Short mmCIF file of C-alpha atoms in Angstrom, two decimals:
data_model
loop_
_atom_site.label_atom_id
_atom_site.label_comp_id
_atom_site.label_asym_id
_atom_site.label_seq_id
_atom_site.Cartn_x
_atom_site.Cartn_y
_atom_site.Cartn_z
CA UNK H 1 7.56 128.30 -44.55
CA UNK H 2 5.16 129.59 -41.86
CA UNK H 3 3.18 128.03 -38.95
CA UNK H 4 -0.44 128.45 -39.47
CA UNK H 5 -3.07 128.19 -36.67
CA UNK H 6 -6.73 127.31 -37.85
CA UNK H 7 -9.63 127.80 -35.64
CA UNK H 8 -12.59 125.72 -36.89
CA UNK H 9 -12.45 122.36 -38.49
CA UNK H 10 -15.39 122.24 -40.77
CA UNK H 11 -14.74 121.65 -44.61
CA UNK H 12 -13.50 124.97 -45.60
CA UNK H 13 -10.92 125.27 -42.49
CA UNK H 14 -9.86 121.64 -43.33
CA UNK H 15 -9.44 122.37 -47.10
CA UNK H 16 -7.36 125.46 -46.47
CA UNK H 17 -5.14 123.54 -44.11
CA UNK H 18 -4.60 120.76 -46.63
CA UNK H 19 -3.75 123.29 -49.22
CA UNK H 20 -1.28 125.22 -46.92
CA UNK H 21 0.12 122.09 -45.49
CA UNK H 22 0.75 120.74 -48.95
CA UNK H 23 2.87 123.89 -49.78
CA UNK H 24 5.03 122.96 -46.71
CA UNK H 25 3.65 125.19 -44.00
CA UNK H 26 3.16 123.66 -40.51
CA UNK H 27 -0.70 123.68 -39.83
CA UNK H 28 -2.29 123.17 -36.41
CA UNK H 29 -6.22 123.10 -36.48
CA UNK H 30 -8.46 122.93 -33.54
CA UNK H 31 -12.33 122.80 -33.20
CA UNK H 32 -14.87 123.29 -30.21
CA UNK H 33 -16.04 119.67 -31.10
CA UNK H 34 -13.68 117.26 -29.51
CA UNK H 35 -15.38 114.19 -30.72
CA UNK H 36 -14.92 115.53 -34.33
CA UNK H 37 -11.29 116.35 -33.68
CA UNK H 38 -10.55 112.85 -32.31
CA UNK H 39 -12.09 111.36 -35.31
CA UNK H 40 -9.78 113.39 -37.59
CA UNK H 41 -6.93 112.37 -35.50
CA UNK H 42 -7.65 108.80 -35.75
CA UNK H 43 -8.57 108.60 -39.49
CA UNK H 44 -6.06 111.33 -40.70
CA UNK H 45 -8.80 112.89 -42.60
CA UNK H 46 -12.11 114.89 -42.17
CA UNK H 47 -14.49 111.95 -42.74
CA UNK H 48 -17.42 114.25 -41.56
CA UNK H 49 -16.99 117.16 -43.82
CA UNK H 50 -14.37 116.33 -46.32
CA UNK H 51 -14.02 112.68 -46.74
CA UNK H 52 -11.31 110.73 -48.93
CA UNK H 53 -8.58 113.49 -48.60
CA UNK H 54 -5.76 112.43 -46.40
CA UNK H 55 -3.71 114.90 -44.19
CA UNK H 56 0.15 114.94 -44.74
CA UNK H 57 2.74 115.04 -42.00
CA UNK H 58 2.45 119.07 -41.94
CA UNK H 59 -1.19 118.88 -40.87
CA UNK H 60 -1.43 118.57 -37.09
CA UNK H 61 -4.91 118.42 -35.12
CA UNK H 62 -4.76 119.97 -31.74
CA UNK H 63 -7.04 120.19 -28.70
CA UNK H 64 -7.13 123.89 -28.01
CA UNK H 65 -7.08 127.45 -29.26
CA UNK H 66 -4.04 128.03 -27.30
CA UNK H 67 -2.17 125.09 -28.89
CA UNK H 68 -3.11 126.02 -32.27
CA UNK H 69 -1.98 129.51 -31.96
CA UNK H 70 1.20 128.86 -30.10
CA UNK H 71 4.19 130.25 -32.34
CA UNK H 72 1.53 130.98 -35.22
CA UNK H 73 2.60 133.45 -37.82
CA UNK H 74 -0.87 133.35 -39.37
CA UNK H 75 -4.16 132.49 -37.69
CA UNK H 76 -7.23 131.52 -39.81
CA UNK H 77 -10.80 131.94 -38.53
CA UNK H 78 -12.91 129.35 -40.17
CA UNK H 79 -15.76 129.20 -37.55
CA UNK H 80 -19.28 129.93 -38.82
CA UNK H 81 -20.15 133.68 -39.05
CA UNK H 82 -22.72 133.76 -36.20
CA UNK H 83 -19.87 132.09 -34.06
CA UNK H 84 -17.05 134.23 -35.23
CA UNK H 85 -17.40 136.66 -32.13
CA UNK H 86 -17.17 133.99 -29.56
CA UNK H 87 -14.06 132.19 -31.43
CA UNK H 88 -12.28 135.50 -31.69
CA UNK H 89 -12.99 136.38 -28.02
CA UNK H 90 -11.65 132.85 -27.01
CA UNK H 91 -8.48 133.59 -28.99
CA UNK H 92 -7.58 137.03 -28.04
CA UNK H 93 -5.41 135.88 -24.90
CA UNK H 94 -3.32 133.93 -27.44
CA UNK H 95 -2.96 136.56 -30.19
CA UNK H 96 0.20 138.72 -30.32
CA UNK H 97 0.94 141.87 -32.37
CA UNK H 98 2.99 139.88 -34.99
CA UNK H 99 0.12 137.45 -35.94
CA UNK H 100 -1.84 138.17 -39.01
CA UNK H 101 -5.57 137.11 -38.67
CA UNK H 102 -7.21 135.90 -41.85
CA UNK H 103 -10.98 135.33 -41.54
CA UNK H 104 -12.53 133.01 -44.18
CA UNK H 105 -16.09 132.95 -42.87
CA UNK H 106 -18.83 134.64 -44.79
CA UNK H 107 -21.80 136.47 -43.04
CA UNK H 108 -23.22 139.47 -41.18
CA UNK H 109 -23.87 138.95 -37.53
CA UNK H 110 -27.50 138.96 -36.54
CA UNK H 111 -28.87 141.69 -33.96
CA UNK H 112 -25.70 143.77 -34.17
CA UNK H 113 -25.70 143.76 -37.95
CA UNK H 114 -21.83 144.28 -37.88
CA UNK H 115 -19.46 142.59 -40.61
CA UNK H 116 -16.76 140.30 -39.09
CA UNK H 117 -14.15 142.77 -39.56
CA UNK H 118 -16.09 145.10 -37.47
CA UNK H 119 -16.29 142.75 -34.71
CA UNK H 120 -12.70 141.88 -34.92
CA UNK H 121 -11.59 145.52 -34.66
CA UNK H 122 -14.03 146.17 -31.71
CA UNK H 123 -12.54 143.46 -29.84
CA UNK H 124 -8.91 144.01 -30.84
CA UNK H 125 -8.35 147.43 -32.32
CA UNK H 126 -4.78 146.81 -33.58
CA UNK H 127 -5.63 143.39 -35.19
CA UNK H 128 -3.79 142.73 -38.35
CA UNK H 129 -6.96 141.60 -40.26
CA UNK H 130 -7.28 140.16 -43.71
CA UNK H 131 -10.54 138.61 -45.36
CA UNK H 132 -10.31 135.85 -47.86
CA UNK H 133 -13.16 135.24 -50.18
CA UNK H 134 -14.17 134.21 -53.55
CA UNK H 135 -15.65 131.28 -55.65
CA UNK H 136 -14.02 128.34 -53.54
CA UNK H 137 -15.90 125.18 -52.77
CA UNK H 138 -14.15 123.26 -50.08
CA UNK H 139 -14.87 120.06 -51.81
CA UNK H 140 -12.82 121.30 -54.76
CA UNK H 141 -10.12 123.18 -52.89
CA UNK H 142 -9.31 120.00 -50.77
CA UNK H 143 -8.77 117.93 -53.90
CA UNK H 144 -6.29 120.56 -55.36
CA UNK H 145 -8.60 121.66 -58.30
CA UNK H 146 -7.79 124.93 -59.67
CA UNK H 147 -9.37 127.90 -57.61
CA UNK H 148 -8.97 131.71 -57.52
CA UNK H 149 -9.75 133.86 -54.48
CA UNK H 150 -9.12 137.38 -53.26
CA UNK H 151 -7.76 138.63 -50.06
CA UNK H 152 -8.38 142.17 -48.79
CA UNK H 153 -7.23 144.40 -46.02
CA UNK H 154 -7.08 148.16 -44.98
CA UNK H 155 -3.26 147.51 -45.14
CA UNK H 156 -2.57 146.25 -48.75
CA UNK H 157 0.91 145.02 -47.50
CA UNK H 158 -0.87 142.55 -45.09
CA UNK H 159 -3.08 141.38 -48.07
CA UNK H 160 0.20 140.85 -50.20
CA UNK H 161 1.73 138.77 -47.19
CA UNK H 162 -1.23 136.55 -47.10
CA UNK H 163 -1.16 136.23 -50.89
CA UNK H 164 2.37 134.99 -50.73
CA UNK H 165 1.61 132.43 -47.92
CA UNK H 166 -1.52 130.93 -49.60
CA UNK H 167 -0.50 131.09 -53.24
CA UNK H 168 0.13 127.88 -55.23
CA UNK H 169 0.10 126.77 -58.76
CA UNK H 170 -3.45 125.51 -58.11
CA UNK H 171 -4.51 128.25 -55.54
CA UNK H 172 -4.30 131.69 -57.16
CA UNK H 173 -4.78 134.62 -54.86
CA UNK H 174 -5.53 138.36 -55.81
CA UNK H 175 -5.21 141.31 -53.50
CA UNK H 176 -7.71 144.09 -52.69
CA UNK H 177 -8.04 146.79 -50.33
CA UNK H 178 -11.87 146.93 -50.49
CA UNK H 179 -12.48 144.90 -47.18
CA UNK H 180 -16.27 146.12 -47.02
CA UNK H 181 -16.98 145.06 -50.63
CA UNK H 182 -15.17 141.60 -50.21
CA UNK H 183 -17.06 140.97 -47.08
CA UNK H 184 -20.51 141.97 -48.26
CA UNK H 185 -19.95 140.06 -51.67
CA UNK H 186 -19.20 136.82 -49.85
CA UNK H 187 -22.03 137.31 -47.31
CA UNK H 188 -24.91 138.53 -49.57
CA UNK H 189 -24.50 136.02 -52.20
CA UNK H 190 -25.50 133.29 -49.99
CA UNK H 191 -28.92 134.97 -49.92
CA UNK H 192 -29.19 134.89 -53.54
CA UNK H 193 -28.02 131.33 -53.86
CA UNK H 194 -30.78 130.33 -51.30
CA UNK H 195 -33.22 131.93 -53.73
CA UNK H 196 -31.77 130.34 -56.73
CA UNK H 197 -32.11 127.07 -55.11
CA UNK H 198 -35.78 127.80 -54.25
CA UNK H 199 -36.40 128.78 -57.84
CA UNK H 200 -34.68 125.40 -59.00
CA UNK H 201 -36.69 123.45 -56.29
CA UNK H 202 -40.03 124.94 -57.72
CA UNK H 203 -39.09 124.00 -61.26
CA UNK H 204 -38.70 127.41 -62.42
CA UNK H 205 -35.98 126.76 -64.87
CA UNK H 206 -32.80 128.46 -66.20
CA UNK H 207 -34.18 131.76 -67.21
CA UNK H 208 -35.66 132.47 -63.76
CA UNK H 209 -32.29 131.58 -62.16
CA UNK H 210 -30.29 133.81 -64.43
CA UNK H 211 -32.78 136.55 -63.68
CA UNK H 212 -32.41 135.93 -59.90
CA UNK H 213 -28.52 135.99 -60.38
CA UNK H 214 -28.54 139.20 -62.29
CA UNK H 215 -30.84 141.17 -60.16
CA UNK H 216 -29.21 139.68 -56.99
CA UNK H 217 -25.99 141.08 -58.01
CA UNK H 218 -27.55 144.47 -58.37
CA UNK H 219 -29.20 144.68 -54.88
CA UNK H 220 -25.89 143.25 -53.36
CA UNK H 221 -23.94 146.10 -54.97
CA UNK H 222 -26.53 148.68 -54.11
CA UNK H 223 -26.16 147.75 -50.36
CA UNK H 224 -22.35 147.80 -50.58
CA UNK H 225 -21.98 151.00 -52.27
CA UNK H 226 -24.32 152.40 -49.62
CA UNK H 227 -22.06 151.02 -46.87
CA UNK H 228 -18.65 152.29 -48.46
CA UNK H 229 -17.79 149.52 -50.81
CA UNK H 230 -16.42 150.07 -54.32
CA UNK H 231 -18.92 148.98 -56.85
CA UNK H 232 -16.29 147.31 -59.02
CA UNK H 233 -15.60 144.75 -56.22
CA UNK H 234 -19.03 143.22 -57.11
CA UNK H 235 -17.92 142.68 -60.65
CA UNK H 236 -15.01 140.48 -59.33
CA UNK H 237 -14.27 137.12 -57.76
CA UNK H 238 -15.86 137.89 -54.37
CA UNK H 239 -19.00 139.29 -55.97
CA UNK H 240 -20.16 137.76 -59.36
CA UNK H 241 -17.66 135.14 -59.08
CA UNK H 242 -18.69 133.81 -55.90
CA UNK H 243 -22.41 134.33 -56.86
CA UNK H 244 -22.05 132.02 -59.95
CA UNK H 245 -20.47 129.15 -58.27
CA UNK H 246 -22.88 129.23 -55.31
CA UNK H 247 -26.08 129.58 -57.39
CA UNK H 248 -25.14 126.86 -59.81
CA UNK H 249 -23.23 124.13 -57.85
CA UNK H 250 -24.56 121.38 -55.80
CA UNK H 251 -21.56 121.72 -53.53
CA UNK H 252 -23.44 124.88 -52.24
CA UNK H 253 -25.14 124.15 -49.01
CA UNK H 254 -27.28 127.37 -49.61
CA UNK H 255 -28.45 126.10 -53.09
CA UNK H 256 -29.15 122.70 -51.90
CA UNK H 257 -31.08 123.91 -48.86
CA UNK H 258 -33.02 126.31 -51.30
CA UNK H 259 -33.94 123.56 -53.51
CA UNK H 260 -35.43 121.58 -50.58
CA UNK H 261 -37.47 124.61 -49.53
CA UNK H 262 -38.54 125.01 -53.00
CA UNK H 263 -39.58 121.45 -53.14
CA UNK H 264 -41.87 121.99 -49.94
CA UNK H 265 -39.49 120.96 -47.08
CA UNK H 266 -39.64 123.14 -44.11
CA UNK H 267 -36.46 125.37 -43.68
CA UNK H 268 -35.59 123.79 -40.36
CA UNK H 269 -35.81 120.22 -41.78
CA UNK H 270 -33.77 121.32 -44.98
CA UNK H 271 -31.01 122.61 -42.92
CA UNK H 272 -30.85 119.44 -41.00
CA UNK H 273 -30.66 117.45 -44.04
CA UNK H 274 -27.83 119.53 -45.36
CA UNK H 275 -25.93 118.73 -42.24
CA UNK H 276 -23.77 121.91 -42.14
CA UNK H 277 -24.40 125.51 -41.44
CA UNK H 278 -26.55 127.30 -44.03
CA UNK H 279 -25.33 130.85 -43.61
CA UNK H 280 -27.87 132.45 -45.97
CA UNK H 281 -30.59 131.81 -43.64
CA UNK H 282 -28.86 133.96 -41.01
CA UNK H 283 -27.61 136.54 -43.49
CA UNK H 284 -30.84 137.03 -45.02
CA UNK H 285 -32.56 138.31 -41.93
CA UNK H 286 -29.36 140.60 -41.01
CA UNK H 287 -29.28 141.89 -44.57
CA UNK H 288 -32.89 142.62 -44.61
CA UNK H 289 -32.63 144.48 -41.22
CA UNK H 290 -29.52 146.27 -42.47
CA UNK H 291 -31.21 147.46 -45.72
CA UNK H 292 -34.16 148.86 -43.93
CA UNK H 293 -31.84 150.55 -41.58
CA UNK H 294 -29.88 152.28 -44.28
CA UNK H 295 -32.78 152.84 -46.70
CA UNK H 296 -31.79 150.45 -49.53
CA UNK H 297 -34.41 148.31 -51.40
CA UNK H 298 -33.35 144.74 -51.62
CA UNK H 299 -36.41 142.82 -52.96
CA UNK H 300 -34.80 139.32 -53.31
CA UNK H 301 -33.55 139.53 -49.85
CA UNK H 302 -36.93 140.78 -48.45
CA UNK H 303 -38.82 138.07 -50.29
#
């Protein structure tokens, strides 16, 4: 059994912590919001983001990054994509060469247009980096419903190590060495889900949404290939798989936000009503800028 440090106690970080602690690993989770952490300590559940699922004795809520990372074998970054840089910078003093870093956030950093692995390698060139992605709503993972994801790393042995740490009879993990494709699939599908939600909110029906999803995977893979990804990755769990679940489920905050926008609610108000970070809003801007920079047409993203 391993010691797992988790940075970010939102719904996804909590759901993964529940899964890993249920397997017998020692999980230590922290967050920048101390009020939220105290609520989790008092209730022994994440009432704010993942209500109704109690923590077991292997699940520990701690007050600092230093405490979360002390003696950790694996460090999970579950901060929103636009805050990944600051979370990683804060963690660097407590990261050692033996720790494996698993990033589970999905997005492209605005302004720099960097993928999250690129940020990690700039800040710590020798980091043992793995990305985890796929069709995996926290609400279902936290309840132990069957889920399948993929992990990718430049070093396939690291991916296989993380696969072994995470795998359960309800949480199946595949490995991949296409970090670019896995990261871009997880990031770009949020834009298409936002568009699918807008289509639903405007009452355009299933035909339009099917077209949105199909043309969406086309422009996702077009950008991915230009940036060095394997096109087959977009046919897998972290491409079309994640796209399907995010465009069709009411668990999807991007789709829910899009529905409200399609109904005429201002984007800022829609985000507030969702109550969690809507990554597609930020990624749309970043992906649009990136598409112009590399000369790729992405009409859904542009709209």
